[in-house]
Structures are given as C-alpha cells and as structure tokens.
Tab-separated table of C-alpha atoms in Angstrom:
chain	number	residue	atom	x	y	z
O	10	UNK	CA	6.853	-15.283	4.293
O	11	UNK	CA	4.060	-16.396	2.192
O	12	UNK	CA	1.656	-16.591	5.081
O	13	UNK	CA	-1.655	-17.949	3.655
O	14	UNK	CA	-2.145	-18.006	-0.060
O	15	UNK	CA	-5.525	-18.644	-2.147
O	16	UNK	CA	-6.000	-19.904	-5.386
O	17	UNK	CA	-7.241	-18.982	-8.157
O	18	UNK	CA	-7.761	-15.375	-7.601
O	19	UNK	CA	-10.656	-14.773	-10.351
O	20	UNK	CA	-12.746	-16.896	-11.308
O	21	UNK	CA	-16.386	-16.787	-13.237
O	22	UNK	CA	-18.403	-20.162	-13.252
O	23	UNK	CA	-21.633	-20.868	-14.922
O	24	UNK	CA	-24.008	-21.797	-12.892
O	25	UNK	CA	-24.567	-25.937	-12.332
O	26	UNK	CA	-20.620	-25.980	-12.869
O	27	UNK	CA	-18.446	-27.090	-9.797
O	28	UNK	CA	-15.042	-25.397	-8.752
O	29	UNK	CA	-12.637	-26.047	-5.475
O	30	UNK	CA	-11.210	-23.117	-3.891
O	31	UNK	CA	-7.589	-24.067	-2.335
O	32	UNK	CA	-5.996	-22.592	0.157
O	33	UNK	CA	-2.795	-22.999	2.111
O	34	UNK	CA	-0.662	-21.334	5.084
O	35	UNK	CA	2.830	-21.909	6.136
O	36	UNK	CA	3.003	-20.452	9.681
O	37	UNK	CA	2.225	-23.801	11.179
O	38	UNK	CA	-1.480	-22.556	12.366
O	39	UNK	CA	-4.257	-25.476	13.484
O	40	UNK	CA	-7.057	-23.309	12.872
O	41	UNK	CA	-8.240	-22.663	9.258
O	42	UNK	CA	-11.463	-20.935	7.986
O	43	UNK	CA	-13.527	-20.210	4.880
O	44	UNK	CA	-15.433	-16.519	5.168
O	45	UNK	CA	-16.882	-15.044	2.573
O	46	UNK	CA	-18.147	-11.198	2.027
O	47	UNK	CA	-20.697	-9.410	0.595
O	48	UNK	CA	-21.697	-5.638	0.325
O	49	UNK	CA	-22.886	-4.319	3.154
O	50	UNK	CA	-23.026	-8.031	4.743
O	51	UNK	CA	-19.296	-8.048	6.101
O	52	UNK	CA	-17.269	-11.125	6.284
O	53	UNK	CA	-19.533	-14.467	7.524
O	54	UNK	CA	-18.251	-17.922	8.266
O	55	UNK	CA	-18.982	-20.469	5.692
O	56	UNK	CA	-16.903	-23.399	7.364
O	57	UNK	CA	-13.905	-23.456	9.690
O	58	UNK	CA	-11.401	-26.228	10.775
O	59	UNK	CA	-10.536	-25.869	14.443
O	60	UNK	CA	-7.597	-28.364	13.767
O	61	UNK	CA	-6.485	-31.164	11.461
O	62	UNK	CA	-9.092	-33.951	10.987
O	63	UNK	CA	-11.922	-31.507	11.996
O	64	UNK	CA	-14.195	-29.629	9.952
O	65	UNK	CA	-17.180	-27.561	11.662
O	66	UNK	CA	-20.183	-25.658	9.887
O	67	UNK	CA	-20.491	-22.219	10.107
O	68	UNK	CA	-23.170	-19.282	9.566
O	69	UNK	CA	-23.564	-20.150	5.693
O	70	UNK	CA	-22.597	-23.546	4.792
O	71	UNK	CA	-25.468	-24.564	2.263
O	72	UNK	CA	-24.039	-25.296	-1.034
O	73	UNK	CA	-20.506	-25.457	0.158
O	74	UNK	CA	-17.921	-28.398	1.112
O	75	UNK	CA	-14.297	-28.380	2.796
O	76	UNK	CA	-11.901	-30.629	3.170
O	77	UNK	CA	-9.073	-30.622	5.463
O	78	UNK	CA	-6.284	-31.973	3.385
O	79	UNK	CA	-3.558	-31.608	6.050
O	80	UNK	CA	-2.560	-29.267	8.552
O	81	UNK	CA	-1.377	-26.389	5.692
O	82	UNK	CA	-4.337	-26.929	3.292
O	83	UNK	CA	-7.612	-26.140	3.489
O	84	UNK	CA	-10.402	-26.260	0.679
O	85	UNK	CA	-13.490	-25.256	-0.344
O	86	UNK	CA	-15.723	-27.263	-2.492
O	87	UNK	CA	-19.071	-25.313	-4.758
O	88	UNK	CA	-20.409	-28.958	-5.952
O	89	UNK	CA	-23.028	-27.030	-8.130
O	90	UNK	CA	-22.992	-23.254	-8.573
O	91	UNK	CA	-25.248	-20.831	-8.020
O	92	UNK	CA	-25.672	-17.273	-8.791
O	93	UNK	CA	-26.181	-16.584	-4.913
O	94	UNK	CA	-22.423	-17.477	-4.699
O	95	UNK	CA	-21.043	-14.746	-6.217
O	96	UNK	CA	-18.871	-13.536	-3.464
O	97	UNK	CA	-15.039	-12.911	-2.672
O	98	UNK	CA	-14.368	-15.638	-0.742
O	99	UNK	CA	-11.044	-15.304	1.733
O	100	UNK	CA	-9.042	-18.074	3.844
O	101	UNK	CA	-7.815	-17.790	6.885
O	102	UNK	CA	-5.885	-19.076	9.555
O	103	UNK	CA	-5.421	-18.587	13.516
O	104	UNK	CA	-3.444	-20.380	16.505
O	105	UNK	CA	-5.310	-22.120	19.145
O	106	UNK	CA	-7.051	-20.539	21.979
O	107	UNK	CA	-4.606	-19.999	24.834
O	108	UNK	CA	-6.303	-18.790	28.403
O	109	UNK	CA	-9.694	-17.260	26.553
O	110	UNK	CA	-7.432	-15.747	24.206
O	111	UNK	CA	-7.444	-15.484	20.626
O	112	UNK	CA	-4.343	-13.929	18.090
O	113	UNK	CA	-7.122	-13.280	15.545
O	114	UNK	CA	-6.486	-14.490	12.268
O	115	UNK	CA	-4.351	-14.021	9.140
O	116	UNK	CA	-6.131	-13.851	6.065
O	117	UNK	CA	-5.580	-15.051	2.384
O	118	UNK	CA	-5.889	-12.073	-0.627
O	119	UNK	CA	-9.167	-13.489	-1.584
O	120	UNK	CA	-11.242	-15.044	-4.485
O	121	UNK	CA	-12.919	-13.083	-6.412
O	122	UNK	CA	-15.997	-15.172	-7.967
O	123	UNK	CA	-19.050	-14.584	-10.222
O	124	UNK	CA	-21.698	-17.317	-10.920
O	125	UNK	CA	-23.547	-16.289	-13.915
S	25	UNK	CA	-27.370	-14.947	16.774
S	26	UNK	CA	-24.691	-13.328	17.659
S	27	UNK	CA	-24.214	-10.098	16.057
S	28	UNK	CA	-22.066	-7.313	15.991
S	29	UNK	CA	-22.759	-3.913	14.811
S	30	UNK	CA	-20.898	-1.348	13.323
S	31	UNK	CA	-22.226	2.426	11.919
S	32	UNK	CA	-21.318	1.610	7.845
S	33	UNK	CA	-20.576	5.122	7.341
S	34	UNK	CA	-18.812	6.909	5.815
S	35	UNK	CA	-17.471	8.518	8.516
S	36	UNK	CA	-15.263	11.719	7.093
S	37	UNK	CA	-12.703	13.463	8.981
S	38	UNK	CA	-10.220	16.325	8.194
S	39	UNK	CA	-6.100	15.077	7.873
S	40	UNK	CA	-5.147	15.047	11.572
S	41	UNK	CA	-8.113	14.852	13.811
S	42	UNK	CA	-8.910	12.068	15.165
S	43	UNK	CA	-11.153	9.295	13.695
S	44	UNK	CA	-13.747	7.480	16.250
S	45	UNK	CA	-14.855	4.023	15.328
S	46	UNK	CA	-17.344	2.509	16.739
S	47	UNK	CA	-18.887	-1.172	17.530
S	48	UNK	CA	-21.668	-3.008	19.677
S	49	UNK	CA	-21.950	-6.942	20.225
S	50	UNK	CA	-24.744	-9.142	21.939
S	51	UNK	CA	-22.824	-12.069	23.431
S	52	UNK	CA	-21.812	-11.380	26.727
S	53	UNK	CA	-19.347	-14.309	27.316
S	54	UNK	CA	-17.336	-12.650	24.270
S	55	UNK	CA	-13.253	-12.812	25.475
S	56	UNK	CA	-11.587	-11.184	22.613
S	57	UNK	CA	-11.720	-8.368	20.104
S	58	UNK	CA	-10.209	-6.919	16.850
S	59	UNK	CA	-9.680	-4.561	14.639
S	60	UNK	CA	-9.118	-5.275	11.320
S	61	UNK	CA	-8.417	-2.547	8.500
S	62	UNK	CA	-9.335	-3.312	5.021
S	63	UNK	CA	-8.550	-1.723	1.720
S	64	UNK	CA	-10.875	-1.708	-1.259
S	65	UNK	CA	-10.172	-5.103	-2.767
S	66	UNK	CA	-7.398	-6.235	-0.354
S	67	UNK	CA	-8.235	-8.593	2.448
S	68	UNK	CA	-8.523	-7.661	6.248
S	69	UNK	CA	-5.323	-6.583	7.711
S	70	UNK	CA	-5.833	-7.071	12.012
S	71	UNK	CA	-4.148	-3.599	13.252
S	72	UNK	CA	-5.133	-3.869	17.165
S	73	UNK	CA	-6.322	-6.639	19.442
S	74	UNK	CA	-7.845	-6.564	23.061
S	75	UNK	CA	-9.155	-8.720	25.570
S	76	UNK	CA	-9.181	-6.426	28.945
S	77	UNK	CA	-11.703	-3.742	29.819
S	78	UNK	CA	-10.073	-0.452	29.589
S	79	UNK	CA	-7.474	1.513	26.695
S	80	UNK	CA	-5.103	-0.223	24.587
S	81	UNK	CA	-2.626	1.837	22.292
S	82	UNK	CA	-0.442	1.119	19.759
S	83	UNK	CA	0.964	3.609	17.874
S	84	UNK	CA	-1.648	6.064	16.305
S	85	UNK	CA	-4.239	3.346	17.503
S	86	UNK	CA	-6.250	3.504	20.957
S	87	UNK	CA	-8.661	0.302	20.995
S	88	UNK	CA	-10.902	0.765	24.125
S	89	UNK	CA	-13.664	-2.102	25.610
S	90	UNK	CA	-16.357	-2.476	27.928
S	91	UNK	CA	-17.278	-5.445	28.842
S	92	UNK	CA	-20.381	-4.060	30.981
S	93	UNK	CA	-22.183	-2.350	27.617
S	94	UNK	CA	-20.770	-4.932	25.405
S	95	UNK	CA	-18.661	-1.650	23.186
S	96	UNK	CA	-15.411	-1.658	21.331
S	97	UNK	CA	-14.101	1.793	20.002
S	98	UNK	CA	-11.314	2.416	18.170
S	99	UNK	CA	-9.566	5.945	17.814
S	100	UNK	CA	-7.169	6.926	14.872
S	101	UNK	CA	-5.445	9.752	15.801
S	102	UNK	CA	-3.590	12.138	13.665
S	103	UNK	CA	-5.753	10.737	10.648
S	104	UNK	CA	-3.727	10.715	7.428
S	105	UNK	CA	-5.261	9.869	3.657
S	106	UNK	CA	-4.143	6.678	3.833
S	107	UNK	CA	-5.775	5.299	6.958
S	108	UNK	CA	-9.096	5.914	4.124
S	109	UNK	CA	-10.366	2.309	4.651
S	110	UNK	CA	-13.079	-0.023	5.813
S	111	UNK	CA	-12.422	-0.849	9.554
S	112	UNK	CA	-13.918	-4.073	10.696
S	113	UNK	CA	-14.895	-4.886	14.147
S	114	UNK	CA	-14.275	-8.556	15.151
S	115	UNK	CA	-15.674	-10.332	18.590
S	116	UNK	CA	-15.002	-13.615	19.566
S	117	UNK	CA	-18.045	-16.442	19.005
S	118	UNK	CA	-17.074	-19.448	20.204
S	119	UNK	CA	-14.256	-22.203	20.463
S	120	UNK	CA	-11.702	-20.255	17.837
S	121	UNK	CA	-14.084	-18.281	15.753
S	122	UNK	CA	-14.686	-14.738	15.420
S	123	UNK	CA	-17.760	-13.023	13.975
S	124	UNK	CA	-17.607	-9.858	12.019
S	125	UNK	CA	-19.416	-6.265	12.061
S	126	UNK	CA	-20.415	-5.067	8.231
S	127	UNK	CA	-17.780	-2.689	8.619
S	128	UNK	CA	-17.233	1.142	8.386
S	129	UNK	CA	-15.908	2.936	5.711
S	130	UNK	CA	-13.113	6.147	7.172
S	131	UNK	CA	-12.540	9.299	4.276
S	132	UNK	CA	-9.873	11.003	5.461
S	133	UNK	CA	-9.247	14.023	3.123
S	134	UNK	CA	-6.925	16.583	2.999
C-alpha cells in the first residue's frame, strides 16, 4: 500500500546545478501533479498530467520540466537551479472526473529542497 | 485568478469545544471541495470531501458549503491535542485540478 512515493526526500543543490524529482503511485490513478509549498503561500500547481501522454502547465511552471514517463511515474525536471526554488515540493495523484466530481488527491511525503 | 482564502491563524481552542474553520473562493462554477489536514512536515492528508450545498459529517467532522456565497466551513468537534494541525481548504479549478487556500493553523491545548 505504497500509494505515491517521492524521491529523494532531501536534497540541497547549488544553484546553476540541475536535479529530477521522481515520483510514482501504484493505485492505478491517470491524474498526476507537481505542487509545491511555501510559507504562508500554501500548496500551488507547478505542472499536472491529466492522463498519460499529457502534460499541462500550471500556476508556477517557469524553471520547471515534467515528463510523463508512464501511467505510474511522474517527474519533475529543475534544468538550472535557483535559489527561488527552495521549496518542499509534493506529488500527487487523483482519478478522473466522474459527473463534476472529483476524489481529491493522494499526496507523496514530499521533497524537501534548498538551492543555495 | 482563482483564489481561495483561508484566516492563517492560529486559531486556539480549549480540548473539547469545537474548532470552526473557515474558507472563501471566487470561482463560481467550482463543483468540488476538500479538506485536507496537514502536520508540520508531513504532507496533506484529505479528511472530508463535498460537492452538495448543505452539512456533511463524518465522524468528529461537519464540512458545510454554500454555493450562493461561495463558503466552505469545517467544524471539529470535541477538539483533542492532536487534531493541532494546518487545515487546508481545497476548491476545484478546472478539468482535474484543485487550487489551495494558504491554510490555517488549529492549537488545541489542554
């Protein structure tokens, strides 16, 4: 019952360096996102996959990539850090709307980066 | 934008009253809305859904709507220590997506 899981959970970069966030879920979901939070900002969308193939921008998507690797894995891509990134960064996952509804997501436990 | 606001607290209430939790969001055509509980350095945990205008309860947990002045609430009765947690509001925002108050920090203390 992993659910979704997030690698690596720490991680300090200097800045100009490049990393790849990975991220994976086993409950079969087609909807896959990339949030991250800051204090006092709450959680905003960086980029979200509304199924496999697709990839969509969200509220903050400057500086970031994603790839859609398959329907389990989802990544995130910092091509050339920068100290604005410092963020946790979570995963997510959902099912597919239904009648207007949405089952809300399941989240990964998180990245935890600094940019320095 | 769409935007949805939440008091950031704290909000501090004595073990077993009842904690009120409030949120606001601009886009009308909004169709569903969470709650999500978060610990200090754990990730969101969704505790109560609801898509209908009117009271939803689950437990402890009363999540309430209104469509018509675009409010959530959420009520936490018999408040215990360890409800002490950021509780996010989260509205629908489009084809699968859901966009996220700032959150407000609950003290419950003894």
């Amino acid at each position: 019952n992993a659910g979704v899981t997030q690698t690596p959970k720490f991680q300090v970069l200097k800045t100009g360096q490049s990393m790849t966030l990975q991220c994976a879920q086993d409950m079969n979901h087609n909807s896959m996102y990339w949030y991250r939070q800051d204090p006092g900002m709450g959680l905003r969308l960086i980029y979200y996959s509304a199924s496999e193939g697709t990839t969509d921008k969200g509220e903050v998507p400057n500086g970031y990539n994603v790839s859609r690797l398959n329907k389990r894995e989802f990544s995130l891509r910092l091509e050339s850090a920068a100290p604005s990134q410092t963020s946790v960064y979570f995963c997510a996952s959902s099912e597919v709307w239904f009648s207007r509804a949405n089952y809300g997501y399941t989240f990964g436990s998180g990245t935890r980066l600094t940019v320095v | 934008q769409k935007e949805v606001e939440q008091n950031s607290g704290p909000l501090s209430v004595p073990e077993g009253a009842i904690a009120s939790l409030n949120c606001t969001y601009s886009d009308r055509v909004s169709q569903s809305f969470f709650w999500y509980r978060q610990y200090s350095g754990k990730s969101p945990e969704l505790i109560m859904s609801i898509y209908s205008n009117g009271d939803k309860e689950d437990g402890r947990f009363t999540a309430q709507l209104n469509k018509a002045s675009q409010y959530v609430s959420l009520l936490i009765r018999d408040s215990q220590p360890s409800d002490s947690a950021t509780y996010l509001c989260a509205v629908s925002g489009g084809y699968n997506k859901l966009i996220f108050g700032a959150g407000t920090r609950l003290a419950v203390h003894p």
